[in-house]
PDB file of C-alpha atoms in Angstrom:
ATOM      1  CA  MET A   1     -12.706 -42.088 -15.592  1.00  0.00           C
ATOM      2  CA  THR A   2      -9.515 -42.171 -14.633  1.00  0.00           C
ATOM      3  CA  ALA A   3      -7.945 -44.960 -16.007  1.00  0.00           C
ATOM      4  CA  PHE A   4      -6.316 -47.814 -13.555  1.00  0.00           C
ATOM      5  CA  PRO A   5      -3.272 -46.379 -12.141  1.00  0.00           C
ATOM      6  CA  ALA A   6      -0.229 -48.939 -13.091  1.00  0.00           C
ATOM      7  CA  THR A   7       1.247 -48.862  -9.960  1.00  0.00           C
ATOM      8  CA  ALA A   8      -1.484 -51.833  -9.697  1.00  0.00           C
ATOM      9  CA  ARG A   9      -0.768 -54.205 -12.077  1.00  0.00           C
ATOM     10  CA  PRO A  10       1.150 -56.110 -12.974  1.00  0.00           C
ATOM     11  CA  VAL A  11      -2.562 -58.141 -14.452  1.00  0.00           C
ATOM     12  CA  THR A  12      -2.486 -62.165 -13.981  1.00  0.00           C
ATOM     13  CA  GLY A  13      -4.818 -64.112 -15.826  1.00  0.00           C
ATOM     14  CA  MET A  14      -5.665 -64.343 -18.878  1.00  0.00           C
ATOM     15  CA  ILE A  15      -8.572 -62.436 -20.849  1.00  0.00           C
ATOM     16  CA  TYR A  16     -11.358 -62.797 -23.276  1.00  0.00           C
ATOM     17  CA  LEU A  17     -11.887 -59.948 -25.064  1.00  0.00           C
ATOM     18  CA  SER A  18     -15.522 -61.268 -27.221  1.00  0.00           C
ATOM     19  CA  ARG A  19     -15.327 -58.424 -29.650  1.00  0.00           C
ATOM     20  CA  LEU A  20     -12.779 -55.738 -31.624  1.00  0.00           C
ATOM     21  CA  LEU A  21     -13.137 -52.557 -28.717  1.00  0.00           C
ATOM     22  CA  THR A  22     -11.217 -49.678 -30.602  1.00  0.00           C
ATOM     23  CA  ASP A  23      -8.022 -48.121 -31.707  1.00  0.00           C
ATOM     24  CA  ARG A  24      -7.609 -46.471 -28.680  1.00  0.00           C
ATOM     25  CA  ALA A  25      -8.912 -49.789 -26.107  1.00  0.00           C
ATOM     26  CA  MET A  26      -7.036 -51.989 -27.540  1.00  0.00           C
ATOM     27  CA  SER A  27      -3.888 -50.722 -26.690  1.00  0.00           C
ATOM     28  CA  HIS A  28      -4.920 -50.322 -23.288  1.00  0.00           C
ATOM     29  CA  LEU A  29      -5.978 -53.583 -23.203  1.00  0.00           C
ATOM     30  CA  HIS A  30      -3.095 -54.504 -24.477  1.00  0.00           C
ATOM     31  CA  SER A  31      -0.437 -52.476 -21.637  1.00  0.00           C
ATOM     32  CA  LEU A  32      -1.666 -54.994 -18.805  1.00  0.00           C
ATOM     33  CA  GLY A  33       0.911 -57.626 -20.240  1.00  0.00           C
ATOM     34  CA  ALA A  34      -1.588 -60.623 -19.696  1.00  0.00           C
ATOM     35  CA  PRO A  35      -2.179 -63.077 -22.400  1.00  0.00           C
ATOM     36  CA  LEU A  36      -5.037 -62.748 -24.534  1.00  0.00           C
ATOM     37  CA  ARG A  37      -7.424 -63.875 -26.573  1.00  0.00           C
ATOM     38  CA  VAL A  38      -9.468 -61.744 -28.769  1.00  0.00           C
ATOM     39  CA  GLY A  39     -12.847 -62.175 -31.445  1.00  0.00           C
ATOM     40  CA  SER A  40     -13.036 -60.374 -34.088  1.00  0.00           C
ATOM     41  CA  GLU A  41     -15.622 -57.468 -34.637  1.00  0.00           C
ATOM     42  CA  ALA A  42     -18.629 -59.356 -35.229  1.00  0.00           C
ATOM     43  CA  PRO A  43     -20.212 -60.471 -32.566  1.00  0.00           C
ATOM     44  CA  PRO A  44     -19.550 -64.353 -32.098  1.00  0.00           C
ATOM     45  CA  SER A  45     -21.665 -67.446 -32.230  1.00  0.00           C
ATOM     46  CA  ARG A  46     -22.567 -68.774 -29.522  1.00  0.00           C
ATOM     47  CA  SER A  47     -19.666 -72.408 -29.307  1.00  0.00           C
ATOM     48  CA  GLU A  48     -17.286 -69.035 -30.028  1.00  0.00           C
ATOM     49  CA  LEU A  49     -17.856 -67.367 -26.692  1.00  0.00           C
ATOM     50  CA  GLU A  50     -18.024 -71.093 -24.606  1.00  0.00           C
ATOM     51  CA  ALA A  51     -14.312 -71.808 -26.867  1.00  0.00           C
ATOM     52  CA  GLY A  52     -13.717 -67.682 -25.410  1.00  0.00           C
ATOM     53  CA  ILE A  53     -13.727 -67.534 -22.610  1.00  0.00           C
ATOM     54  CA  ALA A  54     -13.145 -70.937 -21.609  1.00  0.00           C
ATOM     55  CA  GLY A  55      -9.889 -71.540 -18.940  1.00  0.00           C
ATOM     56  CA  ALA A  56     -10.097 -66.897 -18.262  1.00  0.00           C
ATOM     57  CA  SER A  57      -9.615 -64.753 -15.989  1.00  0.00           C
ATOM     58  CA  ALA A  58     -11.792 -62.168 -17.089  1.00  0.00           C
ATOM     59  CA  ALA A  59     -13.736 -61.629 -19.719  1.00  0.00           C
ATOM     60  CA  VAL A  60     -14.257 -58.299 -21.952  1.00  0.00           C
ATOM     61  CA  ILE A  61     -17.863 -58.576 -23.479  1.00  0.00           C
ATOM     62  CA  THR A  62     -20.100 -56.643 -24.769  1.00  0.00           C
ATOM     63  CA  LEU A  63     -24.054 -56.533 -25.164  1.00  0.00           C
ATOM     64  CA  THR A  64     -24.585 -59.174 -27.803  1.00  0.00           C
ATOM     65  CA  GLU A  65     -22.985 -61.747 -26.222  1.00  0.00           C
ATOM     66  CA  ARG A  66     -25.460 -63.756 -23.229  1.00  0.00           C
ATOM     67  CA  VAL A  67     -23.944 -64.000 -19.818  1.00  0.00           C
ATOM     68  CA  ASP A  68     -26.036 -66.978 -18.777  1.00  0.00           C
ATOM     69  CA  ALA A  69     -24.797 -69.993 -15.741  1.00  0.00           C
ATOM     70  CA  GLU A  70     -23.701 -72.118 -18.755  1.00  0.00           C
ATOM     71  CA  LEU A  71     -21.866 -70.591 -20.200  1.00  0.00           C
ATOM     72  CA  LEU A  72     -20.325 -69.533 -16.447  1.00  0.00           C
ATOM     73  CA  ALA A  73     -19.544 -73.925 -15.902  1.00  0.00           C
ATOM     74  CA  VAL A  74     -17.633 -73.784 -19.434  1.00  0.00           C
ATOM     75  CA  ALA A  75     -15.712 -70.496 -18.298  1.00  0.00           C
ATOM     76  CA  GLY A  76     -15.158 -72.528 -15.345  1.00  0.00           C
ATOM     77  CA  PRO A  77     -13.409 -71.534 -11.416  1.00  0.00           C
ATOM     78  CA  GLN A  78     -10.639 -69.052 -12.365  1.00  0.00           C
ATOM     79  CA  LEU A  79     -12.882 -66.840 -13.946  1.00  0.00           C
ATOM     80  CA  LYS A  80     -13.408 -63.269 -11.888  1.00  0.00           C
ATOM     81  CA  VAL A  81     -14.289 -60.959 -13.201  1.00  0.00           C
ATOM     82  CA  ILE A  82     -16.696 -60.450 -16.395  1.00  0.00           C
ATOM     83  CA  ALA A  83     -17.184 -56.976 -18.047  1.00  0.00           C
ATOM     84  CA  ASN A  84     -19.725 -55.794 -20.418  1.00  0.00           C
ATOM     85  CA  VAL A  85     -18.829 -52.731 -22.449  1.00  0.00           C
ATOM     86  CA  ALA A  86     -22.263 -51.084 -22.141  1.00  0.00           C
ATOM     87  CA  VAL A  87     -24.763 -49.311 -19.495  1.00  0.00           C
ATOM     88  CA  GLY A  88     -27.094 -51.754 -19.247  1.00  0.00           C
ATOM     89  CA  TYR A  89     -26.760 -55.278 -18.056  1.00  0.00           C
ATOM     90  CA  ASP A  90     -30.155 -57.546 -18.971  1.00  0.00           C
ATOM     91  CA  ASN A  91     -27.549 -59.706 -21.442  1.00  0.00           C
ATOM     92  CA  VAL A  92     -26.344 -60.547 -18.597  1.00  0.00           C
ATOM     93  CA  ASP A  93     -27.637 -63.839 -15.888  1.00  0.00           C
ATOM     94  CA  LEU A  94     -26.497 -61.846 -12.306  1.00  0.00           C
ATOM     95  CA  SER A  95     -28.371 -64.416 -10.304  1.00  0.00           C
ATOM     96  CA  ALA A  96     -25.803 -66.719 -12.122  1.00  0.00           C
ATOM     97  CA  THR A  97     -22.614 -64.556 -12.305  1.00  0.00           C
ATOM     98  CA  HIS A  98     -23.612 -64.043  -7.917  1.00  0.00           C
ATOM     99  CA  ALA A  99     -23.562 -67.616  -7.646  1.00  0.00           C
ATOM    100  CA  ALA A 100     -20.494 -68.244  -9.791  1.00  0.00           C
ATOM    101  CA  GLY A 101     -19.037 -65.626  -7.849  1.00  0.00           C
ATOM    102  CA  VAL A 102     -17.965 -63.443 -10.023  1.00  0.00           C
ATOM    103  CA  THR A 103     -17.955 -59.989 -10.722  1.00  0.00           C
ATOM    104  CA  VAL A 104     -20.004 -57.802 -13.152  1.00  0.00           C
ATOM    105  CA  THR A 105     -18.966 -54.369 -14.783  1.00  0.00           C
ATOM    106  CA  ASN A 106     -20.295 -51.328 -16.358  1.00  0.00           C
ATOM    107  CA  THR A 107     -19.846 -48.435 -17.924  1.00  0.00           C
ATOM    108  CA  PRO A 108     -21.897 -45.671 -16.914  1.00  0.00           C
ATOM    109  CA  GLY A 109     -21.821 -41.772 -16.680  1.00  0.00           C
ATOM    110  CA  VAL A 110     -19.668 -41.871 -19.710  1.00  0.00           C
ATOM    111  CA  LEU A 111     -21.662 -42.762 -22.346  1.00  0.00           C
ATOM    112  CA  ASP A 112     -25.076 -40.343 -21.520  1.00  0.00           C
ATOM    113  CA  ARG A 113     -23.658 -36.715 -23.545  1.00  0.00           C
ATOM    114  CA  ALA A 114     -23.144 -39.120 -26.435  1.00  0.00           C
ATOM    115  CA  SER A 115     -26.830 -40.975 -25.395  1.00  0.00           C
ATOM    116  CA  ALA A 116     -28.157 -37.276 -25.523  1.00  0.00           C
ATOM    117  CA  ASP A 117     -26.888 -36.535 -28.231  1.00  0.00           C
ATOM    118  CA  HIS A 118     -28.188 -39.356 -30.532  1.00  0.00           C
ATOM    119  CA  THR A 119     -31.723 -38.653 -28.620  1.00  0.00           C
ATOM    120  CA  PHE A 120     -32.335 -35.361 -29.783  1.00  0.00           C
ATOM    121  CA  ALA A 121     -30.673 -36.085 -32.583  1.00  0.00           C
ATOM    122  CA  LEU A 122     -33.823 -38.384 -33.470  1.00  0.00           C
ATOM    123  CA  ILE A 123     -36.409 -36.307 -32.231  1.00  0.00           C
ATOM    124  CA  LEU A 124     -34.795 -33.464 -34.306  1.00  0.00           C
ATOM    125  CA  ALA A 125     -35.304 -35.371 -37.292  1.00  0.00           C
ATOM    126  CA  ALA A 126     -38.446 -37.369 -36.341  1.00  0.00           C
ATOM    127  CA  ALA A 127     -40.736 -33.874 -35.608  1.00  0.00           C
ATOM    128  CA  ARG A 128     -39.063 -32.112 -38.607  1.00  0.00           C
ATOM    129  CA  ARG A 129     -38.756 -34.815 -40.755  1.00  0.00           C
ATOM    130  CA  ILE A 130     -35.572 -35.260 -42.345  1.00  0.00           C
ATOM    131  CA  THR A 131     -35.361 -38.278 -43.551  1.00  0.00           C
ATOM    132  CA  GLU A 132     -38.379 -37.677 -45.032  1.00  0.00           C
ATOM    133  CA  GLY A 133     -36.953 -35.012 -46.690  1.00  0.00           C
ATOM    134  CA  ASP A 134     -33.286 -37.079 -47.510  1.00  0.00           C
ATOM    135  CA  ARG A 135     -35.189 -40.057 -49.331  1.00  0.00           C
ATOM    136  CA  LEU A 136     -37.677 -36.710 -51.384  1.00  0.00           C
ATOM    137  CA  ILE A 137     -34.469 -35.151 -52.781  1.00  0.00           C
ATOM    138  CA  ARG A 138     -32.498 -38.484 -53.352  1.00  0.00           C
ATOM    139  CA  SER A 139     -36.132 -39.811 -55.326  1.00  0.00           C
ATOM    140  CA  GLN A 140     -35.191 -36.694 -58.050  1.00  0.00           C
ATOM    141  CA  GLU A 141     -39.163 -36.551 -57.912  1.00  0.00           C
ATOM    142  CA  PRO A 142     -39.829 -33.101 -58.936  1.00  0.00           C
ATOM    143  CA  TRP A 143     -40.934 -30.441 -55.978  1.00  0.00           C
ATOM    144  CA  VAL A 144     -41.901 -27.178 -55.172  1.00  0.00           C
ATOM    145  CA  TRP A 145     -41.617 -25.727 -51.950  1.00  0.00           C
ATOM    146  CA  GLY A 146     -45.119 -24.500 -50.394  1.00  0.00           C
ATOM    147  CA  PRO A 147     -46.371 -23.996 -46.694  1.00  0.00           C
ATOM    148  CA  ARG A 148     -48.003 -27.148 -45.969  1.00  0.00           C
ATOM    149  CA  MET A 149     -44.871 -28.336 -46.950  1.00  0.00           C
ATOM    150  CA  LEU A 150     -43.666 -31.281 -45.030  1.00  0.00           C
ATOM    151  CA  VAL A 151     -44.339 -29.162 -41.529  1.00  0.00           C
ATOM    152  CA  GLY A 152     -42.990 -30.890 -38.322  1.00  0.00           C
ATOM    153  CA  LEU A 153     -44.109 -29.703 -34.752  1.00  0.00           C
ATOM    154  CA  ASP A 154     -41.206 -26.482 -33.855  1.00  0.00           C
ATOM    155  CA  LEU A 155     -39.514 -27.894 -31.065  1.00  0.00           C
ATOM    156  CA  SER A 156     -38.935 -24.275 -29.622  1.00  0.00           C
ATOM    157  CA  ALA A 157     -42.746 -23.127 -29.564  1.00  0.00           C
ATOM    158  CA  GLY A 158     -43.824 -24.084 -26.487  1.00  0.00           C
ATOM    159  CA  ALA A 159     -43.199 -28.266 -26.803  1.00  0.00           C
ATOM    160  CA  THR A 160     -42.993 -30.578 -24.210  1.00  0.00           C
ATOM    161  CA  LEU A 161     -40.876 -33.989 -23.816  1.00  0.00           C
ATOM    162  CA  GLY A 162     -41.915 -36.366 -21.027  1.00  0.00           C
ATOM    163  CA  ILE A 163     -38.791 -38.090 -19.951  1.00  0.00           C
ATOM    164  CA  LEU A 164     -39.575 -42.116 -19.100  1.00  0.00           C
ATOM    165  CA  GLY A 165     -36.468 -42.446 -17.390  1.00  0.00           C
ATOM    166  CA  TYR A 166     -34.444 -40.044 -15.282  1.00  0.00           C
ATOM    167  CA  GLY A 167     -30.924 -41.501 -14.238  1.00  0.00           C
ATOM    168  CA  ARG A 168     -27.982 -40.188 -15.908  1.00  0.00           C
ATOM    169  CA  ILE A 169     -28.877 -39.590 -19.905  1.00  0.00           C
ATOM    170  CA  GLY A 170     -32.628 -38.950 -18.802  1.00  0.00           C
ATOM    171  CA  GLN A 171     -31.359 -35.971 -17.253  1.00  0.00           C
ATOM    172  CA  ALA A 172     -28.817 -34.953 -19.174  1.00  0.00           C
ATOM    173  CA  VAL A 173     -31.986 -35.008 -22.068  1.00  0.00           C
ATOM    174  CA  ALA A 174     -33.231 -32.815 -20.235  1.00  0.00           C
ATOM    175  CA  ARG A 175     -30.791 -30.156 -20.359  1.00  0.00           C
ATOM    176  CA  ARG A 176     -30.346 -30.750 -23.829  1.00  0.00           C
ATOM    177  CA  ALA A 177     -34.655 -29.634 -24.129  1.00  0.00           C
ATOM    178  CA  HIS A 178     -34.343 -27.171 -21.828  1.00  0.00           C
ATOM    179  CA  ALA A 179     -31.331 -25.459 -24.669  1.00  0.00           C
ATOM    180  CA  PHE A 180     -34.598 -25.622 -27.019  1.00  0.00           C
ATOM    181  CA  ASP A 181     -36.947 -23.850 -24.893  1.00  0.00           C
ATOM    182  CA  MET A 182     -38.715 -27.185 -24.294  1.00  0.00           C
ATOM    183  CA  THR A 183     -41.228 -27.323 -20.785  1.00  0.00           C
ATOM    184  CA  VAL A 184     -39.661 -30.478 -19.933  1.00  0.00           C
ATOM    185  CA  ILE A 185     -41.438 -33.843 -17.265  1.00  0.00           C
ATOM    186  CA  ALA A 186     -40.576 -36.832 -16.930  1.00  0.00           C
ATOM    187  CA  CYS A 187     -41.626 -39.290 -14.574  1.00  0.00           C
ATOM    188  CA  SER A 188     -38.843 -41.344 -12.234  1.00  0.00           C
ATOM    189  CA  ARG A 189     -39.919 -44.668  -8.830  1.00  0.00           C
ATOM    190  CA  SER A 190     -37.190 -41.971  -6.643  1.00  0.00           C
ATOM    191  CA  ARG A 191     -39.496 -38.711  -7.622  1.00  0.00           C
ATOM    192  CA  THR A 192     -42.428 -37.322  -5.940  1.00  0.00           C
ATOM    193  CA  PRO A 193     -45.147 -36.183  -8.787  1.00  0.00           C
ATOM    194  CA  GLY A 194     -45.817 -32.340  -8.403  1.00  0.00           C
ATOM    195  CA  SER A 195     -42.469 -32.507  -7.587  1.00  0.00           C
ATOM    196  CA  VAL A 196     -39.648 -30.103  -9.310  1.00  0.00           C
ATOM    197  CA  GLU A 197     -35.286 -30.589  -9.827  1.00  0.00           C
ATOM    198  CA  ASP A 198     -33.689 -28.387 -12.193  1.00  0.00           C
ATOM    199  CA  GLY A 199     -36.354 -27.869 -14.115  1.00  0.00           C
ATOM    200  CA  VAL A 200     -38.119 -30.805 -15.217  1.00  0.00           C
ATOM    201  CA  THR A 201     -41.329 -31.423 -13.370  1.00  0.00           C
ATOM    202  CA  PHE A 202     -42.220 -34.960 -12.373  1.00  0.00           C
ATOM    203  CA  VAL A 203     -44.939 -36.592 -12.277  1.00  0.00           C
ATOM    204  CA  ASP A 204     -47.221 -39.968 -12.611  1.00  0.00           C
ATOM    205  CA  GLN A 205     -46.670 -41.547 -16.035  1.00  0.00           C
ATOM    206  CA  ALA A 206     -50.391 -41.973 -17.743  1.00  0.00           C
ATOM    207  CA  THR A 207     -49.942 -37.332 -17.061  1.00  0.00           C
ATOM    208  CA  LEU A 208     -46.804 -37.808 -19.142  1.00  0.00           C
ATOM    209  CA  LEU A 209     -48.451 -39.793 -21.974  1.00  0.00           C
ATOM    210  CA  ARG A 210     -51.157 -37.534 -22.310  1.00  0.00           C
ATOM    211  CA  ASP A 211     -49.991 -34.542 -22.034  1.00  0.00           C
ATOM    212  CA  SER A 212     -46.112 -35.040 -24.175  1.00  0.00           C
ATOM    213  CA  ASP A 213     -45.892 -33.882 -27.843  1.00  0.00           C
ATOM    214  CA  VAL A 214     -42.593 -36.286 -27.798  1.00  0.00           C
ATOM    215  CA  VAL A 215     -41.983 -39.124 -25.273  1.00  0.00           C
ATOM    216  CA  THR A 216     -38.726 -40.681 -24.820  1.00  0.00           C
ATOM    217  CA  VAL A 217     -37.553 -43.393 -23.575  1.00  0.00           C
ATOM    218  CA  HIS A 218     -34.513 -43.935 -21.778  1.00  0.00           C
ATOM    219  CA  THR A 219     -35.573 -46.946 -18.918  1.00  0.00           C
ATOM    220  CA  PRO A 220     -33.479 -50.098 -17.901  1.00  0.00           C
ATOM    221  CA  LEU A 221     -34.851 -53.077 -19.163  1.00  0.00           C
ATOM    222  CA  THR A 222     -36.391 -55.407 -16.590  1.00  0.00           C
ATOM    223  CA  PRO A 223     -39.431 -58.244 -16.398  1.00  0.00           C
ATOM    224  CA  GLN A 224     -40.973 -54.574 -15.264  1.00  0.00           C
ATOM    225  CA  THR A 225     -40.439 -52.309 -17.860  1.00  0.00           C
ATOM    226  CA  ARG A 226     -41.171 -54.704 -21.007  1.00  0.00           C
ATOM    227  CA  GLN A 227     -43.083 -53.710 -23.265  1.00  0.00           C
ATOM    228  CA  LEU A 228     -43.721 -50.414 -20.851  1.00  0.00           C
ATOM    229  CA  ILE A 229     -44.854 -48.435 -24.267  1.00  0.00           C
ATOM    230  CA  ASP A 230     -48.194 -50.878 -25.436  1.00  0.00           C
ATOM    231  CA  ALA A 231     -51.011 -50.329 -27.416  1.00  0.00           C
ATOM    232  CA  SER A 232     -52.776 -48.723 -24.375  1.00  0.00           C
ATOM    233  CA  ALA A 233     -49.472 -46.313 -23.848  1.00  0.00           C
ATOM    234  CA  LEU A 234     -49.714 -45.102 -27.639  1.00  0.00           C
ATOM    235  CA  GLU A 235     -53.719 -45.187 -26.812  1.00  0.00           C
ATOM    236  CA  ALA A 236     -53.191 -42.339 -24.133  1.00  0.00           C
ATOM    237  CA  MET A 237     -50.657 -40.020 -26.319  1.00  0.00           C
ATOM    238  CA  LYS A 238     -51.055 -37.343 -28.153  1.00  0.00           C
ATOM    239  CA  PRO A 239     -53.198 -37.839 -31.720  1.00  0.00           C
ATOM    240  CA  THR A 240     -49.568 -35.678 -32.620  1.00  0.00           C
ATOM    241  CA  ALA A 241     -47.167 -37.073 -31.041  1.00  0.00           C
ATOM    242  CA  TYR A 242     -44.186 -39.052 -30.911  1.00  0.00           C
ATOM    243  CA  LEU A 243     -41.933 -41.476 -29.017  1.00  0.00           C
ATOM    244  CA  ILE A 244     -38.239 -42.419 -28.887  1.00  0.00           C
ATOM    245  CA  ASN A 245     -36.626 -44.989 -27.649  1.00  0.00           C
ATOM    246  CA  THR A 246     -32.546 -45.203 -26.716  1.00  0.00           C
ATOM    247  CA  ALA A 247     -32.789 -46.862 -24.060  1.00  0.00           C
ATOM    248  CA  ARG A 248     -33.653 -51.149 -24.987  1.00  0.00           C
ATOM    249  CA  GLY A 249     -36.116 -53.170 -27.774  1.00  0.00           C
ATOM    250  CA  GLY A 250     -37.482 -55.069 -25.912  1.00  0.00           C
ATOM    251  CA  VAL A 251     -39.401 -51.699 -23.949  1.00  0.00           C
ATOM    252  CA  VAL A 252     -42.181 -50.684 -27.127  1.00  0.00           C
ATOM    253  CA  ASP A 253     -44.339 -53.521 -28.051  1.00  0.00           C
ATOM    254  CA  GLU A 254     -43.086 -52.750 -31.882  1.00  0.00           C
ATOM    255  CA  ALA A 255     -46.245 -54.215 -33.256  1.00  0.00           C
ATOM    256  CA  ALA A 256     -48.089 -52.526 -31.158  1.00  0.00           C
ATOM    257  CA  LEU A 257     -46.555 -48.760 -31.971  1.00  0.00           C
ATOM    258  CA  MET A 258     -46.501 -50.006 -35.433  1.00  0.00           C
ATOM    259  CA  ALA A 259     -50.505 -50.406 -35.959  1.00  0.00           C
ATOM    260  CA  ALA A 260     -50.752 -47.050 -33.939  1.00  0.00           C
ATOM    261  CA  LEU A 261     -48.202 -45.487 -36.578  1.00  0.00           C
ATOM    262  CA  HIS A 262     -50.012 -47.138 -39.623  1.00  0.00           C
ATOM    263  CA  ARG A 263     -53.100 -45.503 -38.337  1.00  0.00           C
ATOM    264  CA  ARG A 264     -51.953 -42.370 -37.329  1.00  0.00           C
ATOM    265  CA  GLN A 265     -52.526 -42.832 -33.958  1.00  0.00           C
ATOM    266  CA  ILE A 266     -48.936 -40.769 -32.809  1.00  0.00           C
ATOM    267  CA  ARG A 267     -48.098 -38.620 -36.052  1.00  0.00           C
ATOM    268  CA  GLY A 268     -43.731 -40.277 -35.813  1.00  0.00           C
ATOM    269  CA  ALA A 269     -41.591 -41.998 -33.714  1.00  0.00           C
ATOM    270  CA  ALA A 270     -38.020 -43.017 -34.092  1.00  0.00           C
ATOM    271  CA  LEU A 271     -36.387 -46.590 -32.378  1.00  0.00           C
ATOM    272  CA  ASP A 272     -32.071 -46.598 -31.897  1.00  0.00           C
ATOM    273  CA  VAL A 273     -32.725 -50.201 -30.556  1.00  0.00           C
ATOM    274  CA  PHE A 274     -35.062 -53.249 -31.935  1.00  0.00           C
ATOM    275  CA  GLU A 275     -37.060 -56.282 -29.846  1.00  0.00           C
ATOM    276  CA  GLY A 276     -34.752 -58.944 -31.806  1.00  0.00           C
ATOM    277  CA  GLU A 277     -31.986 -56.846 -32.261  1.00  0.00           C
ATOM    278  CA  PRO A 278     -29.305 -57.339 -33.985  1.00  0.00           C
ATOM    279  CA  ARG A 279     -32.913 -58.517 -36.328  1.00  0.00           C
ATOM    280  CA  VAL A 280     -34.704 -56.164 -36.922  1.00  0.00           C
ATOM    281  CA  ASN A 281     -38.687 -56.497 -38.213  1.00  0.00           C
ATOM    282  CA  PRO A 282     -39.277 -55.828 -41.710  1.00  0.00           C
ATOM    283  CA  ALA A 283     -42.132 -54.803 -41.665  1.00  0.00           C
ATOM    284  CA  LEU A 284     -41.328 -51.856 -39.883  1.00  0.00           C
ATOM    285  CA  LEU A 285     -38.865 -50.825 -42.840  1.00  0.00           C
ATOM    286  CA  ASP A 286     -42.789 -49.743 -44.363  1.00  0.00           C
ATOM    287  CA  THR A 287     -44.438 -48.158 -41.375  1.00  0.00           C
ATOM    288  CA  PRO A 288     -45.125 -44.267 -41.912  1.00  0.00           C
ATOM    289  CA  GLY A 289     -43.356 -41.751 -39.536  1.00  0.00           C
ATOM    290  CA  LEU A 290     -39.996 -43.903 -38.752  1.00  0.00           C
ATOM    291  CA  VAL A 291     -36.808 -42.447 -38.219  1.00  0.00           C
ATOM    292  CA  LEU A 292     -34.655 -46.138 -37.181  1.00  0.00           C
ATOM    293  CA  THR A 293     -30.949 -46.412 -36.375  1.00  0.00           C
ATOM    294  CA  PRO A 294     -28.600 -49.728 -35.859  1.00  0.00           C
ATOM    295  CA  HIS A 295     -28.063 -48.447 -31.896  1.00  0.00           C
ATOM    296  CA  THR A 296     -25.751 -46.054 -31.734  1.00  0.00           C
ATOM    297  CA  ALA A 297     -26.208 -43.673 -29.954  1.00  0.00           C
ATOM    298  CA  SER A 298     -23.047 -44.282 -27.572  1.00  0.00           C
ATOM    299  CA  ALA A 299     -21.077 -44.362 -31.347  1.00  0.00           C
ATOM    300  CA  GLY A 300     -18.808 -40.797 -30.272  1.00  0.00           C
ATOM    301  CA  GLU A 301     -15.503 -41.762 -30.906  1.00  0.00           C
ATOM    302  CA  ALA A 302     -14.398 -40.306 -28.071  1.00  0.00           C
ATOM    303  CA  THR A 303     -17.011 -42.114 -25.746  1.00  0.00           C
ATOM    304  CA  ARG A 304     -16.922 -45.748 -27.535  1.00  0.00           C
ATOM    305  CA  ASP A 305     -13.314 -45.156 -26.728  1.00  0.00           C
ATOM    306  CA  THR A 306     -14.165 -44.274 -22.717  1.00  0.00           C
ATOM    307  CA  MET A 307     -16.257 -47.144 -22.617  1.00  0.00           C
ATOM    308  CA  GLY A 308     -13.599 -50.408 -23.426  1.00  0.00           C
ATOM    309  CA  ILE A 309     -11.271 -48.097 -20.957  1.00  0.00           C
ATOM    310  CA  LEU A 310     -13.146 -48.443 -18.351  1.00  0.00           C
ATOM    311  CA  ALA A 311     -13.797 -51.962 -18.925  1.00  0.00           C
ATOM    312  CA  VAL A 312     -10.094 -52.473 -18.755  1.00  0.00           C
ATOM    313  CA  ASP A 313      -9.153 -51.173 -16.049  1.00  0.00           C
ATOM    314  CA  ASN A 314     -12.412 -52.749 -14.197  1.00  0.00           C
ATOM    315  CA  VAL A 315     -10.701 -55.483 -15.638  1.00  0.00           C
ATOM    316  CA  ALA A 316      -7.487 -54.858 -14.025  1.00  0.00           C
ATOM    317  CA  ALA A 317      -9.148 -53.787 -11.076  1.00  0.00           C
ATOM    318  CA  VAL A 318     -10.071 -56.416 -10.412  1.00  0.00           C
ATOM    319  CA  LEU A 319      -7.186 -58.744 -11.766  1.00  0.00           C
ATOM    320  CA  SER A 320      -4.792 -56.722  -9.528  1.00  0.00           C
ATOM    321  CA  GLY A 321      -7.314 -58.262  -6.579  1.00  0.00           C
ATOM    322  CA  ASN A 322      -9.076 -54.156  -5.998  1.00  0.00           C
ATOM    323  CA  ALA A 323     -12.210 -53.568  -6.169  1.00  0.00           C
ATOM    324  CA  PRO A 324     -13.693 -53.133  -9.265  1.00  0.00           C
ATOM    325  CA  LEU A 325     -14.843 -49.395 -10.486  1.00  0.00           C
ATOM    326  CA  THR A 326     -18.563 -49.095 -11.859  1.00  0.00           C
ATOM    327  CA  PRO A 327     -19.158 -53.684 -10.663  1.00  0.00           C
ATOM    328  CA  VAL A 328     -22.850 -54.003 -11.443  1.00  0.00           C
ATOM    329  CA  ARG A 329     -24.620 -53.966  -8.051  1.00  0.00           C
TER     330      ARG A 329
END
């Protein structure tokens, strides 16, 4: 992503940053020359968020900050833009920002590869039982190699990957799956079941759940996708299948998933996101066949730099009287 051109500056108005970005992104923000109000590395409390945004012309926030009509009222009428350092924007009430005349931007396109890499890392960790093997070694319990020891799924032996949601990240995951010689099917609102694109066959959701050895979720969180993977969806999957979620926690019914894993209804799962994030249901920790990571799918060094820089460039554009680079439509 090209940085906002210096010739379009100076930037006027105070900028509120709810949480510290990477060093490169912070340097980029300071280079704007605008007055700054900067939070800490930890998520702000609601009162800290309100105090930070009050009087600001722009706010750079993360997915942990909830933007609603009440916060916009506290911010004041001079607020022009909210730059969300994420692709998803379910933390922002778009009807409220539209009514207030506030532009909202996100960071699409710059984290696709990192998120797809992490998705595949979780697929491999779950299917090849990596974390189970790690725990076994660290326990210092005696072990001897055996033909039945920690046997998992061979991805490259004809396994089928089902991708729910075929946006940029889903497409990047498909490219990685092809490198593993997997059969790839996908479910997308914009593709017709039966069509084929770049080696991916599009199917309906029922077919995808029934035929996939690994189901990976890449849909945004909307009222239509909340708990998309529920008890009935899990029942429709193969008993040897794995579920991967690097999208949003609310897309998966965690209680239903835990029940399915305890009953061995599916073979395993991996979650990077959680329903009550950042709180994680303690029962997940004792659920068999489950790999957990703390919402780190985009946590590549270059990716996090670029996400922050793009958010800053969106702010610079709007405060300079130009169109935002990546507005949320």
